[in-house]
Amino acid sequence: MLLEVENLDVRYGRTHAVQSLTFGVEPDEIVTVLGSNGAGKTSLLRALQGLTPIAGGRVIFAGEDLTRLTPPQRLKRRLALVPEGRQIAISLSVHENLLMGAYCRDDGDVSRDIDAIYQRFPNLGSRRDMSASVLSGGEQQMLAIGRALLARPRLMMLDEPSLGLSPLLVERLFGLIVDLHRDGLAILLVEQNTRMALEVAARGIVMELGRAVLEGPAAGLRDNERLAAAYFGDAHT
Ligand code: ATP
């Protein structure tokens, strides 16, 4: 396993947002975490990145216990998060936003990697010196993914990347996720677009009130009536 999450607990006062969650992600896998609003998905990803304190449990990544490490230390170990709502710095240029993604690196390949991002996303390349505020929602999502790629992640976690995107851009985004996976990246994908997420993922975990209530191969979850009743009636389908 690349990522091993053992009995993870996240609490905010009396709210038990993640309750004794245990699961793993293999080095060559896309795993999706599904669930309605408030299920604990964002809390899970933030806890894995070290941005939200954990109340119990362990996070093992590439055989190393990260539980007590800071977010930059986790980034340096090549665990990266594309946060909910992109979190682009709109007062900075596109290029500066990308540089932020590499701030934990001390190798000499950052410029080359940024050029590779511009090749992958030409719309970012042509706006490299412009304020990130000029980007469309879809371009901002590409920038957030590009920024995360600059940490050279082994595992990329994405928190509802399709939110607010048009159907065409959602298609492109999922195509990109498949491409990144093909390039060797493991992916932990939080989504409310259940159908699309289960199309690209090998396995899925459904959370409800902080707990994993369903877990298994994506194909099985696609056919699961309970999941269908709970989530496939939503606006994304
Ligand atoms: P969404 O899709 O709405 O982002 P989610 O599945 O990501 O939902 P979380 O945002 O992790 O769920 O929230 C899980 C629970 O924790 C909810 O009850 C939420 O109200 C609560 N919660 C989340 N963040 C905080 C916080 N900073 N302080 C207090 N409670 C919080």
CSV table of C-alpha atoms and ligand atoms in Angstrom, one decimal:
chain,number,residue,atom,x,y,z
A,1,MET,CA,0.0,0.0,0.0
A,2,LEU,CA,1.2,3.5,-0.7
A,3,LEU,CA,-1.3,5.2,1.7
A,4,GLU,CA,-2.5,3.4,4.8
A,5,VAL,CA,-5.1,5.1,7.0
A,6,GLU,CA,-5.7,3.4,10.3
A,7,ASN,CA,-8.6,4.2,12.6
A,8,LEU,CA,-8.5,7.9,11.7
A,9,ASP,CA,-10.5,10.2,13.9
A,10,VAL,CA,-11.2,13.9,13.4
A,11,ARG,CA,-13.2,15.9,15.9
A,12,TYR,CA,-14.3,19.5,16.1
A,13,GLY,CA,-15.5,19.9,19.6
A,14,ARG,CA,-18.5,17.6,19.9
A,15,THR,CA,-18.7,16.9,16.1
A,16,HIS,CA,-17.0,13.6,15.3
A,17,ALA,CA,-16.3,14.4,11.6
A,18,VAL,CA,-14.3,11.3,10.8
A,19,GLN,CA,-14.8,8.2,12.9
A,20,SER,CA,-12.3,5.4,13.1
A,21,LEU,CA,-11.8,5.3,9.3
A,22,THR,CA,-9.5,2.6,7.9
A,23,PHE,CA,-8.6,2.2,4.3
A,24,GLY,CA,-5.6,2.2,1.9
A,25,VAL,CA,-4.6,3.3,-1.6
A,26,GLU,CA,-2.2,1.3,-3.7
A,27,PRO,CA,0.6,3.0,-5.7
A,28,ASP,CA,-1.3,2.5,-9.0
A,29,GLU,CA,-4.8,3.2,-7.9
A,30,ILE,CA,-7.6,5.7,-8.1
A,31,VAL,CA,-9.8,5.5,-5.1
A,32,THR,CA,-12.8,7.7,-4.7
A,33,VAL,CA,-14.5,8.9,-1.5
A,34,LEU,CA,-18.1,9.7,-1.9
A,35,GLY,CA,-20.8,11.0,0.4
A,36,SER,CA,-23.3,13.8,0.8
A,37,ASN,CA,-22.5,17.2,2.4
A,38,GLY,CA,-21.1,17.0,5.9
A,39,ALA,CA,-20.1,13.3,5.5
A,40,GLY,CA,-16.5,14.1,6.5
A,41,LYS,CA,-14.7,14.0,3.2
A,42,THR,CA,-13.0,17.3,3.4
A,43,SER,CA,-12.0,16.7,7.0
A,44,LEU,CA,-10.5,13.4,5.9
A,45,LEU,CA,-8.3,14.9,3.1
A,46,ARG,CA,-7.3,17.9,5.3
A,47,ALA,CA,-6.3,15.5,8.1
A,48,LEU,CA,-4.3,13.4,5.7
A,49,GLN,CA,-2.4,16.5,4.5
A,50,GLY,CA,-1.9,17.6,8.1
A,51,LEU,CA,-4.0,20.7,7.8
A,52,THR,CA,-6.6,19.6,10.3
A,53,PRO,CA,-5.4,17.9,13.6
A,54,ILE,CA,-6.3,14.3,14.0
A,55,ALA,CA,-7.8,13.1,17.3
A,56,GLY,CA,-6.7,9.5,16.8
A,57,GLY,CA,-5.3,6.9,14.4
A,58,ARG,CA,-2.3,6.8,12.1
A,59,VAL,CA,-1.4,7.9,8.6
A,60,ILE,CA,1.3,5.8,6.9
A,61,PHE,CA,2.6,6.9,3.5
A,62,ALA,CA,5.2,4.9,1.6
A,63,GLY,CA,6.0,2.9,4.7
A,64,GLU,CA,6.6,6.0,6.9
A,65,ASP,CA,4.4,7.2,9.7
A,66,LEU,CA,3.3,10.8,8.8
A,67,THR,CA,0.9,11.2,11.7
A,68,ARG,CA,3.0,13.9,13.5
A,69,LEU,CA,4.4,15.6,10.4
A,70,THR,CA,3.5,19.1,9.3
A,71,PRO,CA,1.8,19.8,5.9
A,72,PRO,CA,5.1,20.9,4.3
A,73,GLN,CA,6.8,17.8,5.6
A,74,ARG,CA,4.0,15.7,4.0
A,75,LEU,CA,4.3,17.7,0.8
A,76,LYS,CA,8.0,17.0,0.7
A,77,ARG,CA,7.3,13.3,1.0
A,78,ARG,CA,5.2,13.8,-2.2
A,79,LEU,CA,1.7,13.7,-0.8
A,80,ALA,CA,-0.3,16.7,-2.3
A,81,LEU,CA,-3.8,18.1,-1.9
A,82,VAL,CA,-5.8,20.0,-4.5
A,83,PRO,CA,-8.1,21.7,-2.0
A,84,GLU,CA,-11.8,22.3,-2.1
A,85,GLY,CA,-12.5,25.6,-3.9
A,86,ARG,CA,-9.1,25.5,-5.6
A,87,GLN,CA,-7.5,28.1,-3.1
A,88,ILE,CA,-5.7,30.0,-5.8
A,89,ALA,CA,-3.9,33.1,-4.7
A,90,ILE,CA,-5.6,35.6,-7.0
A,91,SER,CA,-3.2,38.5,-6.0
A,92,LEU,CA,-0.4,36.5,-7.6
A,93,SER,CA,0.4,35.6,-11.2
A,94,VAL,CA,-0.3,32.2,-12.7
A,95,HIS,CA,3.5,31.5,-12.6
A,96,GLU,CA,3.8,32.5,-9.0
A,97,ASN,CA,0.9,30.2,-8.0
A,98,LEU,CA,2.7,27.4,-9.7
A,99,LEU,CA,6.0,28.2,-7.9
A,100,MET,CA,4.1,28.0,-4.6
A,101,GLY,CA,3.5,24.3,-5.4
A,102,ALA,CA,7.3,23.7,-5.5
A,103,TYR,CA,8.2,25.6,-2.3
A,104,CYS,CA,9.2,22.4,-0.5
A,105,ARG,CA,11.6,21.3,-3.3
A,106,ASP,CA,15.3,21.9,-3.3
A,107,ASP,CA,16.2,20.3,-6.6
A,108,GLY,CA,17.0,22.1,-9.8
A,109,ASP,CA,14.2,20.8,-11.9
A,110,VAL,CA,11.4,23.2,-11.0
A,111,SER,CA,11.6,25.4,-14.1
A,112,ARG,CA,11.6,22.3,-16.4
A,113,ASP,CA,8.5,21.0,-14.5
A,114,ILE,CA,6.7,24.3,-14.8
A,115,ASP,CA,7.4,24.3,-18.5
A,116,ALA,CA,5.8,20.8,-18.6
A,117,ILE,CA,2.7,22.2,-16.9
A,118,TYR,CA,2.5,24.9,-19.5
A,119,GLN,CA,2.7,22.3,-22.2
A,120,ARG,CA,0.0,20.3,-20.6
A,121,PHE,CA,-2.2,23.4,-20.0
A,122,PRO,CA,-1.5,25.9,-22.8
A,123,ASN,CA,-4.1,28.3,-21.4
A,124,LEU,CA,-1.9,28.7,-18.3
A,125,GLY,CA,1.2,29.1,-20.4
A,126,SER,CA,-0.3,32.0,-22.4
A,127,ARG,CA,-1.3,33.7,-19.2
A,128,ARG,CA,1.7,32.9,-17.1
A,129,ASP,CA,2.5,36.6,-16.1
A,130,MET,CA,-1.2,37.6,-15.7
A,131,SER,CA,-3.0,37.7,-12.4
A,132,ALA,CA,-4.6,34.4,-11.6
A,133,SER,CA,-7.8,36.3,-11.1
A,134,VAL,CA,-8.2,36.5,-14.9
A,135,LEU,CA,-8.6,32.7,-15.2
A,136,SER,CA,-11.9,31.0,-15.7
A,137,GLY,CA,-13.2,28.5,-13.2
A,138,GLY,CA,-11.9,25.6,-15.3
A,139,GLU,CA,-8.5,27.2,-15.7
A,140,GLN,CA,-8.3,27.9,-12.0
A,141,GLN,CA,-8.9,24.2,-11.4
A,142,MET,CA,-6.1,23.3,-13.9
A,143,LEU,CA,-3.8,25.8,-12.0
A,144,ALA,CA,-4.7,24.2,-8.7
A,145,ILE,CA,-3.8,20.8,-10.2
A,146,GLY,CA,-0.7,22.1,-11.8
A,147,ARG,CA,0.4,23.6,-8.5
A,148,ALA,CA,-0.1,20.2,-6.8
A,149,LEU,CA,1.8,18.5,-9.6
A,150,LEU,CA,4.8,20.7,-8.8
A,151,ALA,CA,5.3,18.9,-5.6
A,152,ARG,CA,6.0,15.8,-7.8
A,153,PRO,CA,3.4,13.9,-5.9
A,154,ARG,CA,3.2,10.1,-5.6
A,155,LEU,CA,-0.4,10.5,-4.4
A,156,MET,CA,-2.6,13.4,-5.3
A,157,MET,CA,-5.7,14.1,-3.3
A,158,LEU,CA,-8.4,16.1,-5.0
A,159,ASP,CA,-11.4,17.6,-3.1
A,160,GLU,CA,-14.4,18.0,-5.3
A,161,PRO,CA,-12.5,19.2,-8.3
A,162,SER,CA,-15.6,19.1,-10.6
A,163,LEU,CA,-17.6,21.5,-8.4
A,164,GLY,CA,-18.9,24.5,-10.4
A,165,LEU,CA,-17.5,23.3,-13.8
A,166,SER,CA,-19.6,23.0,-16.9
A,167,PRO,CA,-20.4,19.5,-18.2
A,168,LEU,CA,-17.8,19.8,-20.9
A,169,LEU,CA,-15.1,20.9,-18.4
A,170,VAL,CA,-16.1,18.1,-16.1
A,171,GLU,CA,-15.5,15.6,-18.9
A,172,ARG,CA,-12.0,17.2,-19.5
A,173,LEU,CA,-11.2,17.2,-15.9
A,174,PHE,CA,-12.0,13.5,-15.5
A,175,GLY,CA,-9.9,12.8,-18.7
A,176,LEU,CA,-7.0,14.6,-17.1
A,177,ILE,CA,-7.4,12.5,-13.9
A,178,VAL,CA,-7.2,9.4,-16.0
A,179,ASP,CA,-4.1,10.8,-17.8
A,180,LEU,CA,-2.4,11.6,-14.6
A,181,HIS,CA,-3.1,8.1,-13.3
A,182,ARG,CA,-1.7,6.6,-16.5
A,183,ASP,CA,1.4,8.7,-15.9
A,184,GLY,CA,1.9,6.9,-12.6
A,185,LEU,CA,0.1,9.0,-10.1
A,186,ALA,CA,-2.0,7.4,-7.4
A,187,ILE,CA,-5.2,9.5,-6.8
A,188,LEU,CA,-7.6,9.9,-3.9
A,189,LEU,CA,-10.6,11.6,-5.3
A,190,VAL,CA,-13.4,13.2,-3.2
A,191,GLU,CA,-16.4,13.8,-5.4
A,192,GLN,CA,-20.1,14.5,-5.4
A,193,ASN,CA,-20.2,13.5,-9.0
A,194,THR,CA,-20.7,9.9,-8.1
A,195,ARG,CA,-21.1,8.5,-11.6
A,196,MET,CA,-18.0,10.1,-13.1
A,197,ALA,CA,-15.9,9.2,-10.0
A,198,LEU,CA,-16.9,5.6,-10.1
A,199,GLU,CA,-16.1,5.5,-13.8
A,200,VAL,CA,-12.5,6.4,-13.3
A,201,ALA,CA,-11.8,4.9,-9.9
A,202,ALA,CA,-10.9,1.2,-9.2
A,203,ARG,CA,-12.5,1.4,-5.7
A,204,GLY,CA,-14.8,3.6,-3.8
A,205,ILE,CA,-15.6,4.4,-0.2
A,206,VAL,CA,-19.0,5.9,0.7
A,207,MET,CA,-19.0,8.0,3.9
A,208,GLU,CA,-21.9,8.9,6.0
A,209,LEU,CA,-21.6,11.0,9.1
A,210,GLY,CA,-17.9,10.3,9.4
A,211,ARG,CA,-18.1,6.6,8.8
A,212,ALA,CA,-17.4,4.3,5.8
A,213,VAL,CA,-20.8,2.8,5.2
A,214,LEU,CA,-19.9,1.1,1.9
A,215,GLU,CA,-16.6,0.2,0.4
A,216,GLY,CA,-15.5,-1.9,-2.6
A,217,PRO,CA,-14.7,-2.1,-6.3
A,218,ALA,CA,-16.1,0.8,-8.3
A,219,ALA,CA,-18.0,-1.5,-10.6
A,220,GLY,CA,-19.9,-3.1,-7.6
A,221,LEU,CA,-20.7,0.3,-6.2
A,222,ARG,CA,-22.1,1.5,-9.5
A,223,ASP,CA,-24.6,-1.4,-9.3
A,224,ASN,CA,-25.3,-0.9,-5.6
A,225,GLU,CA,-29.0,0.0,-5.1
A,226,ARG,CA,-28.4,1.6,-1.8
A,227,LEU,CA,-25.8,3.9,-3.2
A,228,ALA,CA,-28.0,4.6,-6.2
A,229,ALA,CA,-30.9,5.6,-4.0
A,230,ALA,CA,-28.8,7.8,-1.8
A,231,TYR,CA,-26.6,9.5,-4.4
A,232,PHE,CA,-27.5,8.9,-8.0
A,233,GLY,CA,-30.6,11.1,-7.8
A,234,ASP,CA,-28.4,14.2,-7.4
A,235,ALA,CA,-28.0,17.1,-9.8
A,236,HIS,CA,-24.8,15.7,-11.3
A,237,THR,CA,-26.4,12.7,-13.0
B,1,ATP,P1,-18.9,19.0,2.1
B,1,ATP,O1,-19.2,18.2,0.8
B,1,ATP,O2,-20.1,19.9,2.4
B,1,ATP,O3,-17.6,19.7,2.1
B,1,ATP,P2,-17.8,17.0,3.7
B,1,ATP,O4,-18.2,15.5,3.4
B,1,ATP,O5,-16.5,17.4,3.1
B,1,ATP,O6,-18.9,18.0,3.3
B,1,ATP,P3,-16.8,18.0,6.1
B,1,ATP,O7,-16.6,19.4,5.5
B,1,ATP,O8,-15.5,17.3,6.4
B,1,ATP,O9,-17.7,17.1,5.2
B,1,ATP,O10,-17.6,18.2,7.5
B,1,ATP,C1,-17.9,17.0,8.3
B,1,ATP,C2,-18.5,17.6,9.6
B,1,ATP,O11,-17.6,18.4,10.3
B,1,ATP,C3,-19.8,18.4,9.4
B,1,ATP,O12,-20.7,18.2,10.4
B,1,ATP,C4,-19.2,19.8,9.4
B,1,ATP,O13,-20.2,20.7,9.9
B,1,ATP,C5,-18.2,19.7,10.5
B,1,ATP,N1,-17.0,20.6,10.3
B,1,ATP,C6,-16.2,20.7,9.2
B,1,ATP,N2,-15.3,21.6,9.4
B,1,ATP,C7,-15.5,22.1,10.7
B,1,ATP,C8,-14.8,23.1,11.5
B,1,ATP,N3,-13.7,23.7,11.0
B,1,ATP,N4,-15.3,23.4,12.7
B,1,ATP,C9,-16.4,22.7,13.2
B,1,ATP,N5,-17.0,21.8,12.5
B,1,ATP,C10,-16.6,21.5,11.3
